Short mmCIF file of C-alpha atoms in Angstrom, two decimals:
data_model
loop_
_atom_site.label_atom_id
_atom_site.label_comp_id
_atom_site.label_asym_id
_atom_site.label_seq_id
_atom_site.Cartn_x
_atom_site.Cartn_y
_atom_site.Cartn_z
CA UNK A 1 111.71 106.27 113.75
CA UNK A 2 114.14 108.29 111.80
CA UNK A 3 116.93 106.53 113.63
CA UNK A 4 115.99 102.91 113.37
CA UNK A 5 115.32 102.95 110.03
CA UNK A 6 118.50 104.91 108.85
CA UNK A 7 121.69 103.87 111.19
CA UNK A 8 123.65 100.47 109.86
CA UNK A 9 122.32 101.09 106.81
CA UNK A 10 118.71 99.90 108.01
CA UNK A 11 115.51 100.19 106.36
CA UNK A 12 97.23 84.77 99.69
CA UNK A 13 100.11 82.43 98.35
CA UNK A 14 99.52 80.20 95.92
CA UNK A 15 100.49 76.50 95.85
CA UNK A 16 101.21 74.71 92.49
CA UNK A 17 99.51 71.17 93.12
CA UNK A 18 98.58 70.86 90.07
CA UNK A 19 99.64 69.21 86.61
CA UNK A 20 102.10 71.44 84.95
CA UNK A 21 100.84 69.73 81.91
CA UNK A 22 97.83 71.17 81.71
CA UNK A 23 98.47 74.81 82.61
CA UNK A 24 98.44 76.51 78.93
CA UNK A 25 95.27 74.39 78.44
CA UNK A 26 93.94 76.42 81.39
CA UNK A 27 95.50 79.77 80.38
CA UNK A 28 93.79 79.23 76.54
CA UNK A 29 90.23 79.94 78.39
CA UNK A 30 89.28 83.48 77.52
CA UNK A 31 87.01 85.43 79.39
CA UNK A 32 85.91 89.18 79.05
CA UNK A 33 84.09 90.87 81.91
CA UNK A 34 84.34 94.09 80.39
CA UNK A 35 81.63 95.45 77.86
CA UNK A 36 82.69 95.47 74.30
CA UNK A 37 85.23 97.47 72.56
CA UNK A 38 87.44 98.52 69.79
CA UNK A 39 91.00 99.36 70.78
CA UNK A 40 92.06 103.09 69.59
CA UNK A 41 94.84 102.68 66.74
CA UNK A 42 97.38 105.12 67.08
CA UNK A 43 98.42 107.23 63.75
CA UNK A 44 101.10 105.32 62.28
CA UNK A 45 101.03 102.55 65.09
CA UNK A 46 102.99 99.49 63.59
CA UNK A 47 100.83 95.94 63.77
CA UNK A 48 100.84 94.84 67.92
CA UNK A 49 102.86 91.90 68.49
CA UNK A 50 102.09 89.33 69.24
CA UNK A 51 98.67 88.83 67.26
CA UNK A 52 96.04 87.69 70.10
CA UNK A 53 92.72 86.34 69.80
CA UNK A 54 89.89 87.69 71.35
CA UNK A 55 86.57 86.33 73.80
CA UNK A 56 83.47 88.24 72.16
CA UNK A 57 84.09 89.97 69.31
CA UNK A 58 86.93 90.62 67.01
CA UNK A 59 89.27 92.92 68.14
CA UNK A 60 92.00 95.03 66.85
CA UNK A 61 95.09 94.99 69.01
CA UNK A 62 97.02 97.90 67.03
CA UNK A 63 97.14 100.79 69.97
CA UNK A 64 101.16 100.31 70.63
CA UNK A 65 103.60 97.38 70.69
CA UNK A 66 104.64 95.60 73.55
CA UNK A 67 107.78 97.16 75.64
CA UNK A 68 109.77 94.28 76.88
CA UNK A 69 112.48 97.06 78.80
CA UNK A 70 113.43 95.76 82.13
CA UNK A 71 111.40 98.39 83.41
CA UNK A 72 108.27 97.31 81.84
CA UNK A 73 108.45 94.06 82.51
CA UNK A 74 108.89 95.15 86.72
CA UNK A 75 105.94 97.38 86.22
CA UNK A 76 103.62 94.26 84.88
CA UNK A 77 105.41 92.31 87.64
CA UNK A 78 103.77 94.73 89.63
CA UNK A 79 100.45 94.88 88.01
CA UNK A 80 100.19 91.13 87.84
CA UNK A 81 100.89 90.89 91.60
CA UNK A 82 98.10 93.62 92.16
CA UNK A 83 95.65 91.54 90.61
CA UNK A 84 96.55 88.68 92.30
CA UNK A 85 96.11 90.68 95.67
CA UNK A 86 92.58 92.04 94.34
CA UNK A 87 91.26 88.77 93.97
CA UNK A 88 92.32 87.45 97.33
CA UNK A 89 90.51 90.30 98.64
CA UNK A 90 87.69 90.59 96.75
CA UNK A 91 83.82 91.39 97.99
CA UNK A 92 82.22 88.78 99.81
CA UNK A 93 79.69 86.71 98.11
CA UNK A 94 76.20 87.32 98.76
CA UNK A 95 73.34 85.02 99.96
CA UNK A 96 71.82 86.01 96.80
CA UNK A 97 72.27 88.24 93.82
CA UNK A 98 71.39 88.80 90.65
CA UNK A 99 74.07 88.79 87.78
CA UNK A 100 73.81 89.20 84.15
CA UNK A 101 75.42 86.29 82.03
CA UNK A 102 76.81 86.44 79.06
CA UNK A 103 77.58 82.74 77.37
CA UNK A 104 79.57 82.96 74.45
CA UNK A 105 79.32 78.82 72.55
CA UNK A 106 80.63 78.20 69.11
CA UNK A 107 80.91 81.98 67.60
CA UNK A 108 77.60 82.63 69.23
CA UNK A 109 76.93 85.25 72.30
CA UNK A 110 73.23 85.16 74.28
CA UNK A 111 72.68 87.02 77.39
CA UNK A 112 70.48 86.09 80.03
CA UNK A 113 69.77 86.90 84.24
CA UNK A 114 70.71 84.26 86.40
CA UNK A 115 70.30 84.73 90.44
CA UNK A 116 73.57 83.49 92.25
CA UNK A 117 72.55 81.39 95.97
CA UNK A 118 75.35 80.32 98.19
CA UNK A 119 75.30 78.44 100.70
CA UNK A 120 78.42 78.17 103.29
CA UNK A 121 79.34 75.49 106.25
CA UNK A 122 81.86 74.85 108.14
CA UNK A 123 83.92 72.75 105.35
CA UNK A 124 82.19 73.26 102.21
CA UNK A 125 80.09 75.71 100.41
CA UNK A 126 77.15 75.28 97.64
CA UNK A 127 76.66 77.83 94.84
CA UNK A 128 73.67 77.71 92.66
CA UNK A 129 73.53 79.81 89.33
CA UNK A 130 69.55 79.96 88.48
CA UNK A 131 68.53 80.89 85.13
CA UNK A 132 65.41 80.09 82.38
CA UNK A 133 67.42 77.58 81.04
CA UNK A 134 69.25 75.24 83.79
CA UNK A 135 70.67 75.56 87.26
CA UNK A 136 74.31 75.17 87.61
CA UNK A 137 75.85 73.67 90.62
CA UNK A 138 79.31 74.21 92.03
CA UNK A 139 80.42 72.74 95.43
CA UNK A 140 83.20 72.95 97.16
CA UNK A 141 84.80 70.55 99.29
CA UNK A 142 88.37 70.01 100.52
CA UNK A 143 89.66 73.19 98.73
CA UNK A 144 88.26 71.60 94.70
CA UNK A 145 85.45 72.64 93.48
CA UNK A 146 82.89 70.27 91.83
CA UNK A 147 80.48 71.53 89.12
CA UNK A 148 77.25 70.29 86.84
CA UNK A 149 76.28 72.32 83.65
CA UNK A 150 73.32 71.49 81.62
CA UNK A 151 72.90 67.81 83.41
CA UNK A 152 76.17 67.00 81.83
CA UNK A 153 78.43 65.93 84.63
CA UNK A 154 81.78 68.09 84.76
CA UNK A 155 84.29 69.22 87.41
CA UNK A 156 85.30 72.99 88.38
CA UNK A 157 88.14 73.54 89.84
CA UNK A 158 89.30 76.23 92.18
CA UNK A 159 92.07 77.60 94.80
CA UNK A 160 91.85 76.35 98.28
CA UNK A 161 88.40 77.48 99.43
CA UNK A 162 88.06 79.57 102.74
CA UNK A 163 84.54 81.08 103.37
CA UNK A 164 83.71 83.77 101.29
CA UNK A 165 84.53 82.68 97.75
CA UNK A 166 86.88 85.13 96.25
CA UNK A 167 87.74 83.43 92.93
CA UNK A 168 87.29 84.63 89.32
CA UNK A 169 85.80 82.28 86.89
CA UNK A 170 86.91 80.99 83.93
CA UNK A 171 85.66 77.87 81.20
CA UNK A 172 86.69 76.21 78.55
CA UNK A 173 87.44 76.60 74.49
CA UNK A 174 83.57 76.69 73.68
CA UNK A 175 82.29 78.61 75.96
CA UNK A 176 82.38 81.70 78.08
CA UNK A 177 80.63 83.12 81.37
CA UNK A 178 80.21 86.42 82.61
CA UNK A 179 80.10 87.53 85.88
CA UNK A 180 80.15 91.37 86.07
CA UNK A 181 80.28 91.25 90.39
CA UNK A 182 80.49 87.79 90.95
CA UNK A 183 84.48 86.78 91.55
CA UNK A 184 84.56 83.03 91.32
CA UNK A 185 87.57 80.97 89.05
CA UNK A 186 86.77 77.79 87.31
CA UNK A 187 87.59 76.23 84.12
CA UNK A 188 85.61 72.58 83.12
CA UNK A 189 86.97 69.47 81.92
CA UNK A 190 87.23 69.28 78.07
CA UNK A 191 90.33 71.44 77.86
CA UNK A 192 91.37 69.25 81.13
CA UNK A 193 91.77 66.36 78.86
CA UNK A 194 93.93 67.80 76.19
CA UNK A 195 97.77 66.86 76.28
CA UNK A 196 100.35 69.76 75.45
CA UNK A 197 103.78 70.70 76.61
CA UNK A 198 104.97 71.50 79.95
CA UNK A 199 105.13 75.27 80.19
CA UNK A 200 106.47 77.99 82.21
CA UNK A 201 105.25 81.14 81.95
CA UNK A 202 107.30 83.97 81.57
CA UNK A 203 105.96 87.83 82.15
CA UNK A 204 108.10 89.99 79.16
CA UNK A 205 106.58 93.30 78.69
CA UNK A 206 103.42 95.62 78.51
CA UNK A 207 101.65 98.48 77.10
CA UNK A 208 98.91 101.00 78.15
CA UNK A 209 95.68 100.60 75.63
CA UNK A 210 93.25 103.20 75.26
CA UNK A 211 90.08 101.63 74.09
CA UNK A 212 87.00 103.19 71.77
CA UNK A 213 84.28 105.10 74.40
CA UNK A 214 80.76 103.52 74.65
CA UNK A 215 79.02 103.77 71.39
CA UNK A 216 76.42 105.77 73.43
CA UNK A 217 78.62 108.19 75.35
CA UNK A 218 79.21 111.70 74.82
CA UNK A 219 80.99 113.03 71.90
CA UNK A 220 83.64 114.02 74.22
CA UNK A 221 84.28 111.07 76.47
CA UNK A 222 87.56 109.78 76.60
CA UNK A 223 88.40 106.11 76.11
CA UNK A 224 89.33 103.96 78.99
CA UNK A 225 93.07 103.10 79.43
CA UNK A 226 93.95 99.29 80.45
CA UNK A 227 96.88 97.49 80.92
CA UNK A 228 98.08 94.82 78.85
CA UNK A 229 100.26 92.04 80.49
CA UNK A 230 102.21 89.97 78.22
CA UNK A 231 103.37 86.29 79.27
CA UNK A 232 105.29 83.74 76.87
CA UNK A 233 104.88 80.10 77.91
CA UNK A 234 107.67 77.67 76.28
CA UNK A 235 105.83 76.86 73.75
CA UNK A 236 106.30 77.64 70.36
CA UNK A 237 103.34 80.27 68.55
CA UNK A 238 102.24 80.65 72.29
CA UNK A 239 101.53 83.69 73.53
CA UNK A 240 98.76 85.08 76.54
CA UNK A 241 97.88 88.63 77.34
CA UNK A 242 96.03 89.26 80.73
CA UNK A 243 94.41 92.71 80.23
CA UNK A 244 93.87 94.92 84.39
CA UNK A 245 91.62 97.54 84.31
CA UNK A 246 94.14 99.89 86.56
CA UNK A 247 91.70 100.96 88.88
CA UNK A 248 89.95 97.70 90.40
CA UNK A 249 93.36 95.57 89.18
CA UNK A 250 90.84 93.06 87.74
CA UNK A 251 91.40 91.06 84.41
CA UNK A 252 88.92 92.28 81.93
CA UNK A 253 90.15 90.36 78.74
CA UNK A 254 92.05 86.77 79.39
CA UNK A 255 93.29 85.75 75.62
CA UNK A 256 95.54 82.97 74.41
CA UNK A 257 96.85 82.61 71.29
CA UNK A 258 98.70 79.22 69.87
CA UNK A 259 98.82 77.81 66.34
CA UNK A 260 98.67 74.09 66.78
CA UNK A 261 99.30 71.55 68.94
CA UNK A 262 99.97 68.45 67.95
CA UNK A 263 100.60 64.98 70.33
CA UNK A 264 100.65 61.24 69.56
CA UNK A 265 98.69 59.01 71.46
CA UNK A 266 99.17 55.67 72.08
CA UNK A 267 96.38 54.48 69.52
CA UNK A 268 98.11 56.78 66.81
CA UNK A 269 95.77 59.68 67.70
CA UNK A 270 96.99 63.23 66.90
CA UNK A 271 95.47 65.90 68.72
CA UNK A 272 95.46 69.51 66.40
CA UNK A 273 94.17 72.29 68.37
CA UNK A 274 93.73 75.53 67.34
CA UNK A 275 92.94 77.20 70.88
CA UNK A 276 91.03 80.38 71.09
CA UNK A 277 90.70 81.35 67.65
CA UNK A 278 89.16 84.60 66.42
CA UNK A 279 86.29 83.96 66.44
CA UNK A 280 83.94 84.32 63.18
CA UNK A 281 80.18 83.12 63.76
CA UNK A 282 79.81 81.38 60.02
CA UNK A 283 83.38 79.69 60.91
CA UNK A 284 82.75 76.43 63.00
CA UNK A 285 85.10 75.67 65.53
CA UNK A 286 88.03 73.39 64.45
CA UNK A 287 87.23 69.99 66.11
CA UNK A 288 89.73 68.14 68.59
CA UNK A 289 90.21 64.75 70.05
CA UNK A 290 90.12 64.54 73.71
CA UNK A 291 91.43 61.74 75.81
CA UNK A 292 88.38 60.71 78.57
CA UNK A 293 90.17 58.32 80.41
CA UNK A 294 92.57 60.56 82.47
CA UNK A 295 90.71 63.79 84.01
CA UNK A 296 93.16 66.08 86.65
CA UNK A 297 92.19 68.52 88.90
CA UNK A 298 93.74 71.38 88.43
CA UNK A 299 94.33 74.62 90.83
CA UNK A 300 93.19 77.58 88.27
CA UNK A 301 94.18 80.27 90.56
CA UNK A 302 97.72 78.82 91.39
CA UNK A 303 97.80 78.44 87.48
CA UNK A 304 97.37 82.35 87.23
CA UNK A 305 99.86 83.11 90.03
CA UNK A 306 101.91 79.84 90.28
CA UNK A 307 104.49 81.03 92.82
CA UNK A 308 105.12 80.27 96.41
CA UNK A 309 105.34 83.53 98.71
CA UNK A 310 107.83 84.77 100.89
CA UNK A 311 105.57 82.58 103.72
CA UNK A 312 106.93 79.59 102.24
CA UNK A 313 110.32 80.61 103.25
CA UNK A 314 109.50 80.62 107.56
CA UNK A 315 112.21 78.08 109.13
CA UNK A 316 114.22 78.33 106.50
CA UNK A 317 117.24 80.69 105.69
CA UNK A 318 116.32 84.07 103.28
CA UNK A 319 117.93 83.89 99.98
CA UNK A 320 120.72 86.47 99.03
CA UNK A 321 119.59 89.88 98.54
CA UNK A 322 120.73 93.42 98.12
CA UNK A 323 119.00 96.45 97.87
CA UNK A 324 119.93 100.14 97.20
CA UNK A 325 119.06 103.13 98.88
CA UNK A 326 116.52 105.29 97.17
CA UNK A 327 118.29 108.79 97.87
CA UNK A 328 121.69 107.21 96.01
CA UNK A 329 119.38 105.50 92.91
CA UNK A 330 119.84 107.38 89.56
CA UNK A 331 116.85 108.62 88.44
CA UNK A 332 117.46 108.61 84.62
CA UNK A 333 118.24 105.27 85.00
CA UNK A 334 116.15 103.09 87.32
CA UNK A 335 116.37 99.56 86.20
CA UNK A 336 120.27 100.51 86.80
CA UNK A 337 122.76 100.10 89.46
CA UNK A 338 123.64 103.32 91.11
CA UNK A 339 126.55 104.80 88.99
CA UNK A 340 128.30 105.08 92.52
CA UNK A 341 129.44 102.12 93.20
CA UNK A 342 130.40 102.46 96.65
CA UNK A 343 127.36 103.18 97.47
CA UNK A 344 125.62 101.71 101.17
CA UNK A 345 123.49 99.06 99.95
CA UNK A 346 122.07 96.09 101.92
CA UNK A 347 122.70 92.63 101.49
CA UNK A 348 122.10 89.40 103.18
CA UNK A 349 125.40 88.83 103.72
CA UNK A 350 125.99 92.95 105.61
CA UNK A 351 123.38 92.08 107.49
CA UNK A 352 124.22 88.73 109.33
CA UNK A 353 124.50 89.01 112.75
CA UNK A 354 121.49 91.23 113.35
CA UNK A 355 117.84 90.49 113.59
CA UNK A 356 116.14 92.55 110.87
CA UNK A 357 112.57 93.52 110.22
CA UNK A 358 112.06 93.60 106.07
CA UNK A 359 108.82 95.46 104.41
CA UNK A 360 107.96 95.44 100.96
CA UNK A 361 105.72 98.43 99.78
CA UNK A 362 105.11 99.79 96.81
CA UNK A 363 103.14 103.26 95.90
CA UNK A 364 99.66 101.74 94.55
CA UNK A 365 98.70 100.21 97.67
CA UNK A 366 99.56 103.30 99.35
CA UNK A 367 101.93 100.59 101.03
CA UNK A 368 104.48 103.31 102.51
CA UNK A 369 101.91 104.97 104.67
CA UNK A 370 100.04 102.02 105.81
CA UNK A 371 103.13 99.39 106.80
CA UNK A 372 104.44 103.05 109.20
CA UNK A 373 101.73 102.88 111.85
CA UNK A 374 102.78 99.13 112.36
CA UNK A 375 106.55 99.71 112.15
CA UNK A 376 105.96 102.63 114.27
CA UNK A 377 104.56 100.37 117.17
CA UNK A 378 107.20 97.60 116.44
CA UNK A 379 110.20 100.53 117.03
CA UNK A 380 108.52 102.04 119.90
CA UNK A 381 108.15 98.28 121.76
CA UNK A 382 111.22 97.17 120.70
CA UNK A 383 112.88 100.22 122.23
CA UNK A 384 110.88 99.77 125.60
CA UNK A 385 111.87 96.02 125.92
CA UNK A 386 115.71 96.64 125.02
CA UNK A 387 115.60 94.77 121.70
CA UNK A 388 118.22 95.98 119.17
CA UNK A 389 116.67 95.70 115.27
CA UNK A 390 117.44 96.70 111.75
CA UNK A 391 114.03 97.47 110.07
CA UNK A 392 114.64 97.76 106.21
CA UNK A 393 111.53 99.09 104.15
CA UNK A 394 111.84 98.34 100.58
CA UNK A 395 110.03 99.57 97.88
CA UNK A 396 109.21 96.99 95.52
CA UNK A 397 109.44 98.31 91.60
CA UNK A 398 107.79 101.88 91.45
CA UNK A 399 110.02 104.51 89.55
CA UNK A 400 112.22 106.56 91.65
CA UNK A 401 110.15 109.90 91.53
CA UNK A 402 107.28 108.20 92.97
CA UNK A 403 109.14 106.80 95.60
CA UNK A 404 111.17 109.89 96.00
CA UNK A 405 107.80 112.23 96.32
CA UNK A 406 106.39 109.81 98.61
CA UNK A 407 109.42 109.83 101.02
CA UNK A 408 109.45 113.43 100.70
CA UNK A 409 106.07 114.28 102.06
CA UNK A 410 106.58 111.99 105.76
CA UNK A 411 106.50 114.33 108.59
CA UNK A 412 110.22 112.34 109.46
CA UNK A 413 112.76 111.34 106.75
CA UNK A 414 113.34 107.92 107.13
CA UNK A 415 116.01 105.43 104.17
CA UNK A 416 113.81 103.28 102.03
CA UNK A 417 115.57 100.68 99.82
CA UNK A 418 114.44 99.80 95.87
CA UNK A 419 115.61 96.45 94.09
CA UNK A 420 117.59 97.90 91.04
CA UNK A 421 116.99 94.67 89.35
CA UNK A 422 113.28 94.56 89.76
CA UNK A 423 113.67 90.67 89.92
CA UNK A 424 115.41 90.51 93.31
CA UNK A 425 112.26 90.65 95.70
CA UNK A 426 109.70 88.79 92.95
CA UNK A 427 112.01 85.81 91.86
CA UNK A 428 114.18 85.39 94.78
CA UNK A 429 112.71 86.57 98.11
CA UNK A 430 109.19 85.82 96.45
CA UNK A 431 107.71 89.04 97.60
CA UNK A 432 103.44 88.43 96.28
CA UNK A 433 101.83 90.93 98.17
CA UNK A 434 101.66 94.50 99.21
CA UNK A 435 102.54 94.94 101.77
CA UNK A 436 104.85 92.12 103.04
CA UNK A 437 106.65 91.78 106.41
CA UNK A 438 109.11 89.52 106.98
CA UNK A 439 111.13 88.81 110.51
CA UNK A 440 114.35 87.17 110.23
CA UNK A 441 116.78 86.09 112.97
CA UNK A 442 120.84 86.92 113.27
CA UNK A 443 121.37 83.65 111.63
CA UNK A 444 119.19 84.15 108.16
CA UNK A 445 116.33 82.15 109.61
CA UNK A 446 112.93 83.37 108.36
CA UNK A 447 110.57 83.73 111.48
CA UNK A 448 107.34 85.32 110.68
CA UNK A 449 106.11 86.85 107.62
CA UNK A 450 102.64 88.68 107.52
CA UNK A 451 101.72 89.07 103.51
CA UNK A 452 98.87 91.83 102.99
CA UNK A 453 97.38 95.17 104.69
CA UNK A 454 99.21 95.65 108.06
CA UNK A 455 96.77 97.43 110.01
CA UNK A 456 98.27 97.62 113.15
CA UNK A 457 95.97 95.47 115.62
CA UNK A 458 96.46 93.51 118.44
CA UNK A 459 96.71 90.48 116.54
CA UNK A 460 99.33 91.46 114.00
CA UNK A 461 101.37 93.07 116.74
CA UNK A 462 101.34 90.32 118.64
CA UNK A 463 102.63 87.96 116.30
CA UNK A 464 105.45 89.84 115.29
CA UNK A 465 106.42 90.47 118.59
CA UNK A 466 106.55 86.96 119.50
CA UNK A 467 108.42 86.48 116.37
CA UNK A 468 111.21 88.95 117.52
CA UNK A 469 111.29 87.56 121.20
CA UNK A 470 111.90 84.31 119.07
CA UNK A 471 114.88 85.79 117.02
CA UNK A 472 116.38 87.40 120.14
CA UNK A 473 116.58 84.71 121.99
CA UNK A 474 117.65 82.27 118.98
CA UNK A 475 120.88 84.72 118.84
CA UNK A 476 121.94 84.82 122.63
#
């Protein structure tokens, strides 16, 4: 292995279909599956920025400000692609289950049981939330899903459906659901119908929160640390912060904060929203003027992560790249270029004329150990069938000692590559998911990419093979 990966230098995508129009309507809807919670001040702490609203309760953001450092901003690259993975591979659905509710409507928060029933075919799928006060409804039918609450006709809309729902749920400005084990997006049609300003979001820092303990823990229980993501839309007084918990990479707090938005319609109408305020229970909610006429359906999870994958790029020619090799990286400095600048890196352009085998890992996922076994079997083939192949593993944004302790303890040293720009393999090669693997012929074509856990079966083995057969031949 050693040799392949260190001579000549070797080493669930989501589709925007929808409106970009509506997105930061979308993103407004706040939703807290965690149980409630005072963030820890720190002595001295200046004011977080910027001020957020919050989904149950008021809530004082003041643990530590946002660090927008390159750095930071690749590590909540990171986190934010983690989630997206976790939710792709969330539990199955059950046939039935009970899950508590929480609905939070104008200020107010009630709590009730309601037993989830799904039903699955072929080409659609039926989920019925049962509680003492209605039955809600959602189907879902050519990848949209459709949705009644209350006997008041609305639509929910989802990510391309394939049996078992894995999506997270989320609703609209006056109202909140709760669903503690029950992963399933959707967001209704009121804040559908609102007109704002094209956005594009824009991850640009983070900070570690401690929050209070459980009222009714023990005196010496520590608070729980989360991660908070923060994302600036182009639009001014926007902001949203995605809170992960760090262990299950799930969003536990979803908040969006914008002062008004204003728009005039045809008739003369101005819409003024004030979207998720903090919310007071004696303070009614500021009213807004909704256009009914023109409903769109809008993907919520490509709204969350609206980027193609590297997938997107088979048949097509891989973008520029270069990457650095982790033993030459300087440590003090890792959003930096190596201070040696004649140092072997990798680029698209050194590697033309060779039929390469890319994989992105990173340390979370334990990505380094698990994409081995398969390159492993790829090397070992490969050598039997007299193929000749540069495999290239890259490590997407972990800091260098992590990546430097877990090269250290492989039973065979092997060169592992790191983007020093932490932008390279999100923005460019479109790298979603840990780990990725990504075939590309002599010529720059992508052939085959396989996006999440490699385990190395039959199947997986198979297709990359195939895949190289195809690049070797495409370069005789």
């Amino acid at each position: 292995m050693s040799d392949l990966l260190t001579n000549g230098h070797h080493n669930q995508r989501c589709t925007t279909r929808s409106d970009s129009l509506l997105r930061m309507l979308l993103l407004s809807a706040a939703i807290c599956l965690a149980g409630p919670g005072l963030v820890r001040a720190q002595d001295g702490a200046p004011p977080a920025e910027p001020p957020v609203a919050t989904s149950t309760e008021p809530m004082t953001m003041t643990g530590t400000r946002f660090d927008r450092s390159p750095e930071a901003v690749a590590r909540a690259t990171r986190l934010f692609h983690e989630s997206s993975q976790a939710y792709r591979t969330a539990a199955a659905v059950r046939d039935a289950m009970t899950v508590t509710v929480i609905v939070q409507s104008m200020g107010q928060v009630s709590q009730h049981e309601s037993t989830v029933e799904v039903v699955i075919t072929s080409d659609s799928a039926v989920v019925q939330l049962h509680n003492e006060a209605n039955t809600t409804t959602l189907t879902v039918l050519d990848g949209t899903m459709y949705g009644q609450w209350s006997d008041k006709p609305s639509r929910f809309f989802a990510q391309d459906y394939e049996p078992p729902i894995t999506m997270t749920m989320f609703t609209d400005l006056i109202g909140g659901f709760v669903f503690p084990q029950f992963p399933l997006m959707f967001s209704s049609d009121p804040l559908a119908e609102i007109f704002v300003h094209t956005i594009q979001p824009e991850i640009v820092g983070m900070r570690e929160v401690t929050l209070d303990p459980p009222a009714d823990a023990a005196p010496e229980t520590p608070g729980q640390t989360v991660f908070d993501i923060l994302i600036e839309p182009e639009i001014e007084g926007a902001n949203l912060v995605i809170r992960l918990d760090p262990d299950t990479k799930l969003v536990t707090l979803f908040e969006a904060s914008i002062t008004n938005v204003q728009q005039n319609e045809g008739d003369g109408t101005i819409i003024r929203v004030a979207l998720n305020p903090t919310i007071e229970p004696d303070v009614p909610v500021e009213e807004f003027v909704v256009n009914t006429e023109d409903r769109h359906e809008v993907d919520v999870f490509d709204m969350l992560f609206a980027q193609d994958s590297l997938s997107s790029l088979i048949g097509k020619q891989i973008p520029d790249f270069e990457f650095v090799p982790v033993e030459m990286a300087d440590v003090d400095n890792p959003g930096d270029d190596p201070a040696d600048e004649d140092v072997a890196t990798i680029s698209r352009a050194s590697l033309m004329g060779r039929v390469i085998l890319l994989a992105f890992w990173d340390a979370p996922s334990n990505g380094l150990y698990d994409v081995l076994p398969t390159l492993t079997a790829v090397q070992k083939w490969g050598q039997e069938e007299g193929y000749v192949m540069t495999i290239i593993p890259v490590n997407f944004s972990d800091p260098m000692e992590e990546i430097r302790a877990i090269t250290a303890g492989l039973d065979e040293p092997i060169t592992t590559y790191h983007d020093p720009t932490h932008q390279i393999a999100w923005n460019d090669l479109m790298v979603r998911f840990m780990p990725t693997l990504a075939v590309v012929a002599a010529d720059g074509t992508v052939l085959y990419v396989h996006e999440g856990d490699p385990k190395p079966g039959q199947s997986l083995l198979t297709k990359m093979k195939t895949a190289i057969r195809q690049a070797v031949t495409k370069d005789i």
